[in-house]
PDB file of C-alpha atoms in Angstrom:
ATOM      1  CA  MET A 815       0.394  -0.015  -0.172  1.00  0.00           C
ATOM      2  CA  TYR A 816       1.430   3.611  -1.097  1.00  0.00           C
ATOM      3  CA  TRP A 817       0.417   6.961   0.328  1.00  0.00           C
ATOM      4  CA  THR A 818      -0.126   9.829  -1.511  1.00  0.00           C
ATOM      5  CA  ARG A 819       0.673  13.629   0.331  1.00  0.00           C
ATOM      6  CA  PHE A 820      -1.204  16.456  -0.997  1.00  0.00           C
ATOM      7  CA  PRO A 821      -0.511  19.519   1.053  1.00  0.00           C
ATOM      8  CA  ALA A 822      -2.613  20.693   3.894  1.00  0.00           C
ATOM      9  CA  ASP A 823      -1.426  17.765   6.027  1.00  0.00           C
ATOM     10  CA  TRP A 824      -3.793  14.967   4.340  1.00  0.00           C
ATOM     11  CA  TRP A 825      -2.865  11.888   2.051  1.00  0.00           C
ATOM     12  CA  ARG A 826      -4.283   8.931   0.173  1.00  0.00           C
ATOM     13  CA  ASN A 827      -3.740   5.797  -0.859  1.00  0.00           C
ATOM     14  CA  GLU A 828      -4.401   4.068  -3.570  1.00  0.00           C
ATOM     15  CA  PHE A 829      -8.129   2.518  -2.395  1.00  0.00           C
ATOM     16  CA  GLY A 830      -9.247   6.559  -2.086  1.00  0.00           C
ATOM     17  CA  ASP A 831      -9.112   6.329   2.102  1.00  0.00           C
ATOM     18  CA  GLU A 832      -7.903   9.533   3.328  1.00  0.00           C
ATOM     19  CA  ILE A 833      -5.616  10.613   6.538  1.00  0.00           C
ATOM     20  CA  HIS A 834      -6.078  14.575   7.736  1.00  0.00           C
ATOM     21  CA  ARG A 835      -3.541  15.703   9.996  1.00  0.00           C
ATOM     22  CA  TYR A 836      -5.504  18.269  12.562  1.00  0.00           C
ATOM     23  CA  GLU A 837      -4.026  20.956  15.251  1.00  0.00           C
ATOM     24  CA  VAL A 838      -6.562  20.536  18.346  1.00  0.00           C
ATOM     25  CA  LEU A 839      -6.592  22.299  21.592  1.00  0.00           C
ATOM     26  CA  ASP A 840      -6.663  19.745  24.693  1.00  0.00           C
ATOM     27  CA  ASP A 841      -8.859  20.657  27.917  1.00  0.00           C
ATOM     28  CA  GLU A 842      -5.742  23.345  29.042  1.00  0.00           C
ATOM     29  CA  GLY A 843      -5.224  24.840  26.173  1.00  0.00           C
ATOM     30  CA  ARG A 844      -2.100  22.885  24.345  1.00  0.00           C
ATOM     31  CA  CYS A 845      -1.869  22.125  20.940  1.00  0.00           C
ATOM     32  CA  GLU A 846      -2.415  18.760  19.996  1.00  0.00           C
ATOM     33  CA  VAL A 847      -1.988  16.631  16.733  1.00  0.00           C
ATOM     34  CA  GLU A 848      -4.734  14.125  15.877  1.00  0.00           C
ATOM     35  CA  TYR A 849      -4.562  12.109  12.733  1.00  0.00           C
ATOM     36  CA  HIS A 850      -8.601  11.793  11.411  1.00  0.00           C
ATOM     37  CA  LEU A 851      -9.230   8.320   9.025  1.00  0.00           C
ATOM     38  CA  HIS A 852     -11.372   8.002   6.875  1.00  0.00           C
ATOM     39  CA  HIS A 853     -12.027   4.724   4.825  1.00  0.00           C
ATOM     40  CA  ALA A 854     -13.412   5.403   1.164  1.00  0.00           C
ATOM     41  CA  GLY A 855     -17.061   4.689   0.410  1.00  0.00           C
ATOM     42  CA  GLU A 856     -18.169   5.241   3.948  1.00  0.00           C
ATOM     43  CA  ARG A 857     -20.691   7.911   4.484  1.00  0.00           C
ATOM     44  CA  LEU A 858     -19.464   9.578   8.353  1.00  0.00           C
ATOM     45  CA  PRO A 859     -16.711  12.369   7.895  1.00  0.00           C
ATOM     46  CA  TRP A 860     -14.364  10.327   9.313  1.00  0.00           C
ATOM     47  CA  SER A 861     -13.942   6.476  10.701  1.00  0.00           C
ATOM     48  CA  GLY A 862     -11.531   6.757  13.488  1.00  0.00           C
ATOM     49  CA  LYS A 863      -8.720   9.049  14.759  1.00  0.00           C
ATOM     50  CA  THR A 864      -5.043   8.561  16.225  1.00  0.00           C
ATOM     51  CA  HIS A 865      -2.336  10.710  17.279  1.00  0.00           C
ATOM     52  CA  SER A 866       0.307   9.401  15.008  1.00  0.00           C
ATOM     53  CA  LEU A 867       0.119   9.053  11.354  1.00  0.00           C
ATOM     54  CA  ALA A 868       2.099   5.889  11.596  1.00  0.00           C
ATOM     55  CA  GLU A 869      -0.671   4.369  13.688  1.00  0.00           C
ATOM     56  CA  ALA A 870      -3.168   5.678  10.969  1.00  0.00           C
ATOM     57  CA  GLN A 871      -1.551   4.120   8.152  1.00  0.00           C
ATOM     58  CA  ARG A 872      -1.784   0.915  10.318  1.00  0.00           C
ATOM     59  CA  GLN A 873      -4.992   0.332  10.504  1.00  0.00           C
ATOM     60  CA  LEU A 874      -6.357   1.357   7.459  1.00  0.00           C
ATOM     61  CA  GLU A 875      -3.584  -1.291   6.536  1.00  0.00           C
ATOM     62  CA  HIS A 876      -4.889  -3.620   9.014  1.00  0.00           C
ATOM     63  CA  SER A 877      -8.676  -2.919   7.199  1.00  0.00           C
ATOM     64  CA  HIS A 878      -7.651  -3.751   3.792  1.00  0.00           C
ATOM     65  CA  ARG A 879      -5.840  -6.937   4.891  1.00  0.00           C
ATOM     66  CA  THR A 880      -8.532  -8.037   7.115  1.00  0.00           C
ATOM     67  CA  LEU A 881     -11.379  -7.540   3.864  1.00  0.00           C
ATOM     68  CA  MET A 882      -8.989  -9.441   1.258  1.00  0.00           C
ATOM     69  CA  ALA A 883      -8.583 -12.435   4.113  1.00  0.00           C
TER      70      ALA A 883
END
């Protein structure tokens, strides 16, 4: 599986899945980074979230391996 990075901190793989990077403020006003996952074809705006790009990629890759088995 390969990932293409686009401007504005988002990535898409060859299946159309997307990962979007967001900076959000926690309860104490500190900036945190979240990666929101979107499975291609889902109607919801996002399918999950993580705090690292690597974890987001692993989750989406695992989903495709599970579907292919």
